[in-house]
Amino acid sequence: MDRREVVDTALGILGRVGLPDLTMRRLGTELGVQQSAIYHHFANKQELLGAVADEILARGPHTDTGDAAGWLDQVRAACHDVRAAVLAFSDGADVVSSMFAFGLGGREAYDRVDKALAGAGLAAETEDVAVRTLLHFVFGHAIAQQTAEQAARVGAIDASSDPDDFAAGLGLVLAGVAAAATA
Amino acid sequence: MDRREVVDTALGILGRVGLPDLTMRRLGTELGVQQSAIYHHFANKQELLGAVADEILARGPHTDTGDAAGWLDQVRAACHDVRAAVLAFSDGADVVSSMFAFGLGGREAYDRVDKALAGAGLAAETEDVAVRTLLHFVFGHAIAQQTAEQAARVGAIDASSDPDDFAAGLGLVLAGVAAAATA
DNA sequence: ACCTGAACACCGTTCAAGT
DNA sequence: ACCTGAACACCGTTCAAGT
């Protein structure tokens, strides 16, 4: 058993039953091992979730827009890719967002958007603000969607979400970034 | 003991020691009551946290920009007010954001921003998208800040945050909203 | 080095019973 | 109606002991 196998199994549980059921006991059982054995590969659950967050992003789509595309289309594609990656697992947005905030994972999300945004020619500080602002929206929207889906399953809410809703919100933020780029 | 007293005590615990230590046992102890007694006033912990989220927003500042101010300044003030409210309690941003996503509280955040944004003359659907986009940023930024503070206390990260960082990111989003309003 | 087995110190929630 | 007391079914983490 190595770190990769633990992360793979954790992702399987996350995709099937979600974060509340991703317990060290269940993880140990599916690995055919005592839960305490996991602590020989990860210091604690949070460090494990950091590795899970990294793997969620790595497994997501990596759209190549081509060199002909402008920075705006590249940033849009990067945001859609990050969104697709975290939506592929139950509570994936929550896990990646939390681990990124804690500095324990999800760095790839920042790097991908940052790289795409480099062509905009913004000042370094403004570029950093723009990347984090975009990520707040991408993660926030995905968390809200996955939470609403969960709430609907419990019966607390009606689900019904507009599939174009994300693109519309992203368009608003990107319009603001574009305004800063031309100024 | 009534719901108001339970929420007040819960807010005290939240402000002093944060969400992980806001347990039903501790809440019962500080109320001078068995933990099970709380279930006579709230169906479960989540419903209680929904009421806590509402109270967090109610206790925050309610800046009056005056009638002379344009919708942009009013929206900016509403966002700063919501931010100040959730930052006043440890993990306040996380609680309010989660409860809002679950439909169990925090409705006032939406209503305040929505009311301020009404003067922009956006189409109803666009206005809704803009309000939720702004809230994703406001909540996301505050959660990241409170998480970073917590991580810094544990020693996982260096804290050092620019006090103008929020205003800069909000400015980007508002520029996008303004562009949609003039179009 | 890697894992077992057992324990420690907790959780949220339920429910019969009291007043 | 409101609360007690006790239990149920769990958690993450630690650690001596085995191989």
Tab-separated table of C-alpha atoms (C1' of nucleotides) in Angstrom:
chain	number	residue	atom	x	y	z
A	1	MET	CA	0.000	0.000	0.000
A	2	ASP	CA	1.394	3.399	-0.987
A	3	ARG	CA	0.092	6.969	-1.030
A	4	ARG	CA	-1.215	6.618	-4.561
A	5	GLU	CA	-3.380	3.619	-3.686
A	6	VAL	CA	-4.778	5.411	-0.631
A	7	VAL	CA	-5.669	8.478	-2.717
A	8	ASP	CA	-7.225	6.341	-5.459
A	9	THR	CA	-9.411	4.514	-2.954
A	10	ALA	CA	-10.353	7.780	-1.239
A	11	LEU	CA	-11.431	9.227	-4.599
A	12	GLY	CA	-13.553	6.145	-5.223
A	13	ILE	CA	-15.366	6.615	-1.921
A	14	LEU	CA	-15.757	10.345	-2.534
A	15	GLY	CA	-17.312	9.743	-5.942
A	16	ARG	CA	-19.664	7.040	-4.686
A	17	VAL	CA	-20.849	8.353	-1.320
A	18	GLY	CA	-19.431	11.825	-0.708
A	19	LEU	CA	-17.292	13.491	1.917
A	20	PRO	CA	-19.252	12.675	5.109
A	21	ASP	CA	-18.770	8.950	4.426
A	22	LEU	CA	-15.108	9.303	3.522
A	23	THR	CA	-13.959	8.168	6.970
A	24	MET	CA	-10.613	6.692	7.938
A	25	ARG	CA	-12.419	3.512	9.024
A	26	ARG	CA	-14.176	3.077	5.686
A	27	LEU	CA	-10.984	3.906	3.825
A	28	GLY	CA	-9.115	1.279	5.823
A	29	THR	CA	-11.812	-1.309	5.179
A	30	GLU	CA	-11.789	-0.752	1.400
A	31	LEU	CA	-7.990	-0.912	1.440
A	32	GLY	CA	-8.157	-4.174	3.419
A	33	VAL	CA	-6.223	-2.644	6.281
A	34	GLN	CA	-6.698	-1.162	9.750
A	35	GLN	CA	-7.582	2.552	9.782
A	36	SER	CA	-4.482	3.258	11.845
A	37	ALA	CA	-2.264	1.934	9.050
A	38	ILE	CA	-3.161	4.956	6.905
A	39	TYR	CA	-1.325	7.207	9.341
A	40	HIS	CA	1.904	5.574	8.238
A	41	HIS	CA	1.457	7.256	4.836
A	42	PHE	CA	-0.324	10.503	5.780
A	43	ALA	CA	0.205	12.540	8.948
A	44	ASN	CA	-3.538	13.181	9.255
A	45	LYS	CA	-6.789	13.260	7.316
A	46	GLN	CA	-6.280	16.808	6.110
A	47	GLU	CA	-2.950	15.985	4.467
A	48	LEU	CA	-4.690	13.083	2.744
A	49	LEU	CA	-7.472	15.386	1.535
A	50	GLY	CA	-4.823	17.732	0.157
A	51	ALA	CA	-3.486	14.912	-1.995
A	52	VAL	CA	-7.069	14.033	-2.980
A	53	ALA	CA	-7.624	17.643	-4.069
A	54	ASP	CA	-4.527	17.543	-6.257
A	55	GLU	CA	-5.661	14.313	-7.872
A	56	ILE	CA	-9.166	15.669	-8.554
A	57	LEU	CA	-7.643	18.516	-10.554
A	58	ALA	CA	-5.139	16.242	-12.310
A	59	ARG	CA	-7.940	13.928	-13.486
A	60	GLY	CA	-10.065	16.759	-14.868
A	61	PRO	CA	-10.048	17.944	-18.489
A	62	HIS	CA	-7.078	19.952	-19.782
A	63	THR	CA	-8.496	21.805	-22.747
A	64	ASP	CA	-5.954	23.053	-25.243
A	65	THR	CA	-7.323	26.217	-26.804
A	66	GLY	CA	-4.422	26.540	-29.189
A	67	ASP	CA	-2.070	29.448	-29.647
A	68	ALA	CA	-4.504	31.329	-31.861
A	69	ALA	CA	-6.957	31.848	-29.003
A	70	GLY	CA	-6.849	35.115	-27.076
A	71	TRP	CA	-6.164	35.226	-23.329
A	72	LEU	CA	-9.866	35.710	-22.594
A	73	ASP	CA	-10.819	32.422	-24.234
A	74	GLN	CA	-7.897	30.693	-22.554
A	75	VAL	CA	-8.959	31.935	-19.104
A	76	ARG	CA	-12.532	30.908	-19.804
A	77	ALA	CA	-11.371	27.425	-20.789
A	78	ALA	CA	-9.195	27.111	-17.691
A	79	CYS	CA	-12.137	28.050	-15.453
A	80	HIS	CA	-14.429	25.575	-17.188
A	81	ASP	CA	-11.786	22.865	-16.793
A	82	VAL	CA	-11.373	23.482	-13.069
A	83	ARG	CA	-15.143	23.483	-12.683
A	84	ALA	CA	-15.527	20.206	-14.573
A	85	ALA	CA	-12.794	18.606	-12.456
A	86	VAL	CA	-14.366	19.423	-9.095
A	87	LEU	CA	-17.911	18.612	-10.262
A	88	ALA	CA	-16.815	15.083	-11.190
A	89	PHE	CA	-16.805	14.060	-7.505
A	90	SER	CA	-19.384	14.559	-4.768
A	91	ASP	CA	-18.230	17.441	-2.581
A	92	GLY	CA	-15.257	17.807	-4.921
A	93	ALA	CA	-15.601	21.594	-5.000
A	94	ASP	CA	-15.666	21.772	-1.207
A	95	VAL	CA	-12.580	19.571	-0.864
A	96	VAL	CA	-10.474	21.410	-3.452
A	97	SER	CA	-11.558	24.866	-2.297
A	98	SER	CA	-10.866	24.111	1.370
A	99	MET	CA	-7.506	22.522	0.741
A	100	PHE	CA	-6.455	25.397	-1.505
A	101	ALA	CA	-7.420	27.923	1.187
A	102	PHE	CA	-5.426	25.919	3.726
A	103	GLY	CA	-2.405	25.743	1.434
A	104	LEU	CA	-2.479	21.946	1.419
A	105	GLY	CA	-3.453	21.311	-2.193
A	106	GLY	CA	-5.270	22.497	-5.282
A	107	ARG	CA	-2.392	24.693	-6.369
A	108	GLU	CA	-2.906	23.552	-9.955
A	109	ALA	CA	-6.179	25.490	-10.119
A	110	TYR	CA	-4.378	28.741	-9.406
A	111	ASP	CA	-1.523	27.968	-11.774
A	112	ARG	CA	-3.779	27.051	-14.680
A	113	VAL	CA	-5.856	30.238	-14.462
A	114	ASP	CA	-2.768	32.334	-13.803
A	115	LYS	CA	-0.953	30.969	-16.842
A	116	ALA	CA	-3.954	31.649	-19.081
A	117	LEU	CA	-4.271	35.155	-17.691
A	118	ALA	CA	-0.616	36.034	-18.258
A	119	GLY	CA	-1.389	37.157	-21.817
A	120	ALA	CA	-3.655	39.929	-20.552
A	121	GLY	CA	-0.663	42.036	-19.600
A	122	LEU	CA	-1.941	43.023	-16.169
A	123	ALA	CA	0.280	44.308	-13.380
A	124	ALA	CA	1.534	41.437	-11.227
A	125	GLU	CA	-0.602	42.412	-8.227
A	126	THR	CA	-3.737	42.897	-10.309
A	127	GLU	CA	-3.154	39.557	-12.024
A	128	ASP	CA	-2.985	37.834	-8.635
A	129	VAL	CA	-6.186	39.536	-7.498
A	130	ALA	CA	-7.908	38.548	-10.743
A	131	VAL	CA	-6.904	34.878	-10.463
A	132	ARG	CA	-8.157	34.599	-6.896
A	133	THR	CA	-11.348	36.481	-7.734
A	134	LEU	CA	-12.020	34.066	-10.603
A	135	LEU	CA	-11.326	31.080	-8.342
A	136	HIS	CA	-13.678	32.407	-5.657
A	137	PHE	CA	-16.408	32.455	-8.278
A	138	VAL	CA	-15.571	29.072	-9.822
A	139	PHE	CA	-15.347	27.309	-6.458
A	140	GLY	CA	-18.245	29.222	-4.912
A	141	HIS	CA	-20.561	28.428	-7.787
A	142	ALA	CA	-19.592	24.728	-7.812
A	143	ILE	CA	-19.952	24.405	-4.028
A	144	ALA	CA	-23.380	26.039	-4.178
A	145	GLN	CA	-24.447	23.686	-6.964
A	146	GLN	CA	-23.252	20.545	-5.202
A	147	THR	CA	-24.765	21.709	-1.917
A	148	ALA	CA	-28.090	22.411	-3.628
A	149	GLU	CA	-28.017	18.951	-5.221
A	150	GLN	CA	-27.437	17.423	-1.814
A	151	ALA	CA	-30.160	19.559	-0.229
A	152	ALA	CA	-32.549	18.507	-3.011
A	153	ARG	CA	-31.771	14.845	-2.355
A	154	VAL	CA	-32.696	15.357	1.308
A	155	GLY	CA	-35.793	17.248	0.173
A	156	ALA	CA	-34.974	20.664	1.607
A	157	ILE	CA	-34.884	22.432	-1.767
A	158	ASP	CA	-35.897	22.102	-5.404
A	159	ALA	CA	-32.868	21.441	-7.600
A	160	SER	CA	-33.585	22.878	-11.083
A	161	SER	CA	-30.452	24.752	-12.136
A	162	ASP	CA	-29.875	26.603	-15.383
A	163	PRO	CA	-26.926	24.973	-17.196
A	164	ASP	CA	-25.881	28.380	-18.579
A	165	ASP	CA	-25.855	29.993	-15.152
A	166	PHE	CA	-22.156	29.402	-14.589
A	167	ALA	CA	-21.165	30.822	-17.964
A	168	ALA	CA	-23.254	33.938	-17.308
A	169	GLY	CA	-21.617	34.629	-13.954
A	170	LEU	CA	-18.154	33.902	-15.316
A	171	GLY	CA	-18.886	36.338	-18.131
A	172	LEU	CA	-19.568	39.104	-15.622
A	173	VAL	CA	-16.272	38.556	-13.822
A	174	LEU	CA	-14.344	38.254	-17.072
A	175	ALA	CA	-15.853	41.517	-18.310
A	176	GLY	CA	-14.443	43.199	-15.218
A	177	VAL	CA	-11.028	41.632	-15.766
A	178	ALA	CA	-11.096	42.683	-19.413
A	179	ALA	CA	-11.902	46.252	-18.386
A	180	ALA	CA	-8.888	46.236	-16.065
A	181	ALA	CA	-6.721	44.867	-18.875
A	182	THR	CA	-7.596	47.622	-21.342
A	183	ALA	CA	-7.272	50.381	-18.745
B	1	MET	CA	-34.629	28.776	27.618
B	2	ASP	CA	-35.869	29.801	24.184
B	3	ARG	CA	-34.451	29.827	20.649
B	4	ARG	CA	-33.045	33.308	21.055
B	5	GLU	CA	-31.007	32.338	24.131
B	6	VAL	CA	-29.661	29.241	22.377
B	7	VAL	CA	-28.582	31.304	19.353
B	8	ASP	CA	-27.003	33.984	21.564
B	9	THR	CA	-24.974	31.391	23.446
B	10	ALA	CA	-23.982	29.666	20.216
B	11	LEU	CA	-22.731	32.986	18.827
B	12	GLY	CA	-20.690	33.520	21.976
B	13	ILE	CA	-19.001	30.156	21.556
B	14	LEU	CA	-18.439	30.771	17.840
B	15	GLY	CA	-16.795	34.114	18.516
B	16	ARG	CA	-14.604	32.774	21.295
B	17	VAL	CA	-13.459	29.370	20.025
B	18	GLY	CA	-14.785	28.803	16.495
B	19	LEU	CA	-16.965	26.268	14.741
B	20	PRO	CA	-15.139	23.011	15.614
B	21	ASP	CA	-15.747	23.687	19.321
B	22	LEU	CA	-19.360	24.722	18.831
B	23	THR	CA	-20.679	21.322	19.910
B	24	MET	CA	-24.087	20.459	21.259
B	25	ARG	CA	-22.445	19.318	24.500
B	26	ARG	CA	-20.586	22.585	25.016
B	27	LEU	CA	-23.665	24.552	24.067
B	28	GLY	CA	-25.709	22.611	26.621
B	29	THR	CA	-23.095	23.152	29.318
B	30	GLU	CA	-22.971	26.926	28.778
B	31	LEU	CA	-26.763	27.023	28.801
B	32	GLY	CA	-26.803	25.023	32.057
B	33	VAL	CA	-28.784	22.265	30.432
B	34	GLN	CA	-28.374	18.761	28.961
B	35	GLN	CA	-27.377	18.708	25.278
B	36	SER	CA	-30.487	16.768	24.451
B	37	ALA	CA	-32.648	19.633	25.709
B	38	ILE	CA	-31.568	21.760	22.742
B	39	TYR	CA	-33.411	19.388	20.411
B	40	HIS	CA	-36.632	20.612	21.923
B	41	HIS	CA	-36.010	24.001	20.274
B	42	PHE	CA	-34.156	22.996	17.099
B	43	ALA	CA	-34.708	19.872	15.018
B	44	ASN	CA	-30.957	19.425	14.513
B	45	LYS	CA	-27.651	21.243	14.577
B	46	GLN	CA	-27.990	22.482	11.004
B	47	GLU	CA	-31.272	24.244	11.729
B	48	LEU	CA	-29.584	25.890	14.695
B	49	LEU	CA	-26.685	27.012	12.501
B	50	GLY	CA	-29.197	28.479	10.072
B	51	ALA	CA	-30.564	30.678	12.849
B	52	VAL	CA	-26.988	31.538	13.856
B	53	ALA	CA	-26.256	32.618	10.273
B	54	ASP	CA	-29.277	34.911	10.266
B	55	GLU	CA	-28.194	36.487	13.544
B	56	ILE	CA	-24.630	37.019	12.313
B	57	LEU	CA	-25.986	39.097	9.419
B	58	ALA	CA	-28.487	40.932	11.606
B	59	ARG	CA	-25.736	42.008	14.026
B	60	GLY	CA	-23.449	43.315	11.274
B	61	PRO	CA	-23.314	46.939	10.102
B	62	HIS	CA	-26.135	48.363	8.002
B	63	THR	CA	-24.536	51.254	6.203
B	64	ASP	CA	-26.938	53.866	4.863
B	65	THR	CA	-25.395	55.354	1.747
B	66	GLY	CA	-28.190	57.878	1.341
B	67	ASP	CA	-30.439	58.410	-1.649
B	68	ALA	CA	-27.847	60.527	-3.435
B	69	ALA	CA	-25.494	57.578	-3.890
B	70	GLY	CA	-25.557	55.652	-7.144
B	71	TRP	CA	-26.384	51.953	-7.308
B	72	LEU	CA	-22.690	51.076	-7.648
B	73	ASP	CA	-21.799	52.671	-4.330
B	74	GLN	CA	-24.851	51.098	-2.723
B	75	VAL	CA	-23.867	47.619	-3.931
B	76	ARG	CA	-20.312	48.175	-2.770
B	77	ALA	CA	-21.547	49.216	0.674
B	78	ALA	CA	-23.851	46.192	0.900
B	79	CYS	CA	-20.975	43.838	0.065
B	80	HIS	CA	-18.704	45.490	2.618
B	81	ASP	CA	-21.458	45.201	5.238
B	82	VAL	CA	-21.980	41.490	4.588
B	83	ARG	CA	-18.243	40.961	4.718
B	84	ALA	CA	-17.893	42.831	8.013
B	85	ALA	CA	-20.747	40.824	9.508
B	86	VAL	CA	-19.286	37.395	8.743
B	87	LEU	CA	-15.721	38.435	9.681
B	88	ALA	CA	-16.909	39.392	13.174
B	89	PHE	CA	-17.100	35.713	14.187
B	90	SER	CA	-14.595	32.888	13.773
B	91	ASP	CA	-15.717	30.737	10.840
B	92	GLY	CA	-18.601	33.183	10.376
B	93	ALA	CA	-18.110	33.264	6.611
B	94	ASP	CA	-18.187	29.474	6.417
B	95	VAL	CA	-21.358	29.237	8.509
B	96	VAL	CA	-23.298	31.899	6.607
B	97	SER	CA	-22.137	30.703	3.189
B	98	SER	CA	-22.981	27.069	3.906
B	99	MET	CA	-26.375	27.814	5.371
B	100	PHE	CA	-27.242	30.101	2.462
B	101	ALA	CA	-26.285	27.387	-0.020
B	102	PHE	CA	-28.418	24.917	1.909
B	103	GLY	CA	-31.377	27.292	1.963
B	104	LEU	CA	-31.435	27.327	5.774
B	105	GLY	CA	-30.353	30.899	6.439
B	106	GLY	CA	-28.391	33.922	5.332
B	107	ARG	CA	-31.136	35.122	3.050
B	108	GLU	CA	-30.554	38.688	4.217
B	109	ALA	CA	-27.194	38.721	2.385
B	110	TYR	CA	-28.915	38.083	-0.923
B	111	ASP	CA	-31.704	40.558	-0.255
B	112	ARG	CA	-29.372	43.379	0.760
B	113	VAL	CA	-27.200	43.090	-2.361
B	114	ASP	CA	-30.235	42.544	-4.561
B	115	LYS	CA	-31.982	45.643	-3.262
B	116	ALA	CA	-28.892	47.769	-3.830
B	117	LEU	CA	-28.488	46.366	-7.322
B	118	ALA	CA	-32.088	47.077	-8.327
B	119	GLY	CA	-31.146	50.601	-9.413
B	120	ALA	CA	-28.828	49.273	-12.105
B	121	GLY	CA	-31.791	48.417	-14.320
B	122	LEU	CA	-30.586	44.936	-15.254
B	123	ALA	CA	-32.874	42.248	-16.634
B	124	ALA	CA	-34.299	40.125	-13.821
B	125	GLU	CA	-32.247	37.066	-14.746
B	126	THR	CA	-29.018	39.036	-15.097
B	127	GLU	CA	-29.649	40.760	-11.781
B	128	ASP	CA	-30.010	37.374	-10.075
B	129	VAL	CA	-26.794	36.133	-11.663
B	130	ALA	CA	-24.984	39.307	-10.600
B	131	VAL	CA	-26.134	39.061	-6.982
B	132	ARG	CA	-25.032	35.450	-6.662
B	133	THR	CA	-21.730	36.181	-8.416
B	134	LEU	CA	-21.044	39.008	-5.977
B	135	LEU	CA	-21.928	36.775	-3.023
B	136	HIS	CA	-19.636	34.007	-4.284
B	137	PHE	CA	-16.811	36.523	-4.223
B	138	VAL	CA	-17.707	38.101	-0.866
B	139	PHE	CA	-18.122	34.744	0.874
B	140	GLY	CA	-15.219	33.101	-0.930
B	141	HIS	CA	-12.829	35.884	-0.040
B	142	ALA	CA	-13.914	35.943	3.608
B	143	ILE	CA	-13.708	32.149	3.935
B	144	ALA	CA	-10.222	32.164	2.421
B	145	GLN	CA	-9.144	34.898	4.813
B	146	GLN	CA	-10.511	33.180	7.923
B	147	THR	CA	-9.074	29.838	6.803
B	148	ALA	CA	-5.669	31.440	6.225
B	149	GLU	CA	-5.801	33.030	9.679
B	150	GLN	CA	-6.564	29.630	11.179
B	151	ALA	CA	-3.805	27.956	9.139
B	152	ALA	CA	-1.368	30.654	10.242
B	153	ARG	CA	-2.266	30.043	13.882
B	154	VAL	CA	-1.468	26.351	13.397
B	155	GLY	CA	1.725	27.373	11.629
B	156	ALA	CA	0.994	25.968	8.187
B	157	ILE	CA	1.073	29.323	6.402
B	158	ASP	CA	2.217	32.911	6.762
B	159	ALA	CA	-0.740	35.235	7.344
B	160	SER	CA	0.135	38.681	5.939
B	161	SER	CA	-2.895	39.852	3.960
B	162	ASP	CA	-3.296	43.120	2.107
B	163	PRO	CA	-6.237	45.051	3.654
B	164	ASP	CA	-7.117	46.460	0.224
B	165	ASP	CA	-7.217	43.048	-1.392
B	166	PHE	CA	-10.952	42.629	-0.940
B	167	ALA	CA	-11.758	46.030	-2.379
B	168	ALA	CA	-9.595	45.295	-5.415
B	169	GLY	CA	-11.328	41.999	-6.187
B	170	LEU	CA	-14.759	43.492	-5.569
B	171	GLY	CA	-13.834	46.289	-7.972
B	172	LEU	CA	-13.154	43.747	-10.723
B	173	VAL	CA	-16.534	42.073	-10.291
B	174	LEU	CA	-18.348	45.399	-10.050
B	175	ALA	CA	-16.663	46.579	-13.254
B	176	GLY	CA	-18.129	43.545	-14.990
B	177	VAL	CA	-21.573	44.209	-13.555
B	178	ALA	CA	-21.343	47.859	-14.585
B	179	ALA	CA	-20.432	46.798	-18.124
B	180	ALA	CA	-23.545	44.586	-18.232
B	181	ALA	CA	-25.665	47.466	-16.930
B	182	THR	CA	-24.596	49.914	-19.647
B	183	ALA	CA	-24.894	47.323	-22.438
C	1	DA	C1'	9.369	-0.054	7.531
C	2	DC	C1'	4.808	-1.282	7.780
C	3	DC	C1'	0.802	-2.918	9.952
C	4	DT	C1'	-2.417	-4.811	13.973
C	5	DG	C1'	-5.304	-4.317	17.935
C	6	DA	C1'	-6.962	-1.750	21.246
C	7	DA	C1'	-7.810	2.168	23.371
C	8	DC	C1'	-8.688	7.461	24.171
C	9	DA	C1'	-11.417	11.349	23.915
C	10	DC	C1'	-14.675	12.812	21.634
C	11	DC	C1'	-19.119	13.584	18.181
C	12	DG	C1'	-24.798	14.264	16.767
C	13	DT	C1'	-29.007	12.246	17.772
C	14	DT	C1'	-32.733	9.447	20.036
C	15	DC	C1'	-35.868	8.254	23.601
C	16	DA	C1'	-38.005	6.582	27.745
C	17	DA	C1'	-38.770	8.741	31.892
C	18	DG	C1'	-39.594	12.463	34.920
C	19	DT	C1'	-41.963	17.239	36.345
D	1	DA	C1'	-44.328	21.511	27.292
D	2	DC	C1'	-39.807	21.141	28.683
D	3	DC	C1'	-35.951	18.828	30.441
D	4	DT	C1'	-32.949	14.691	32.431
D	5	DG	C1'	-30.195	10.642	32.044
D	6	DA	C1'	-28.543	7.276	29.521
D	7	DA	C1'	-27.616	5.133	25.624
D	8	DC	C1'	-26.568	4.323	20.349
D	9	DA	C1'	-23.688	4.500	16.571
D	10	DC	C1'	-20.306	6.654	15.238
D	11	DC	C1'	-15.710	9.948	14.661
D	12	DG	C1'	-9.986	11.145	14.178
D	13	DT	C1'	-5.891	9.969	16.343
D	14	DT	C1'	-2.360	7.556	19.240
D	15	DC	C1'	0.585	3.889	20.541
D	16	DA	C1'	2.515	-0.343	22.281
D	17	DA	C1'	3.215	-4.499	20.115
D	18	DG	C1'	4.081	-7.554	16.441
D	19	DT	C1'	6.579	-9.025	11.748
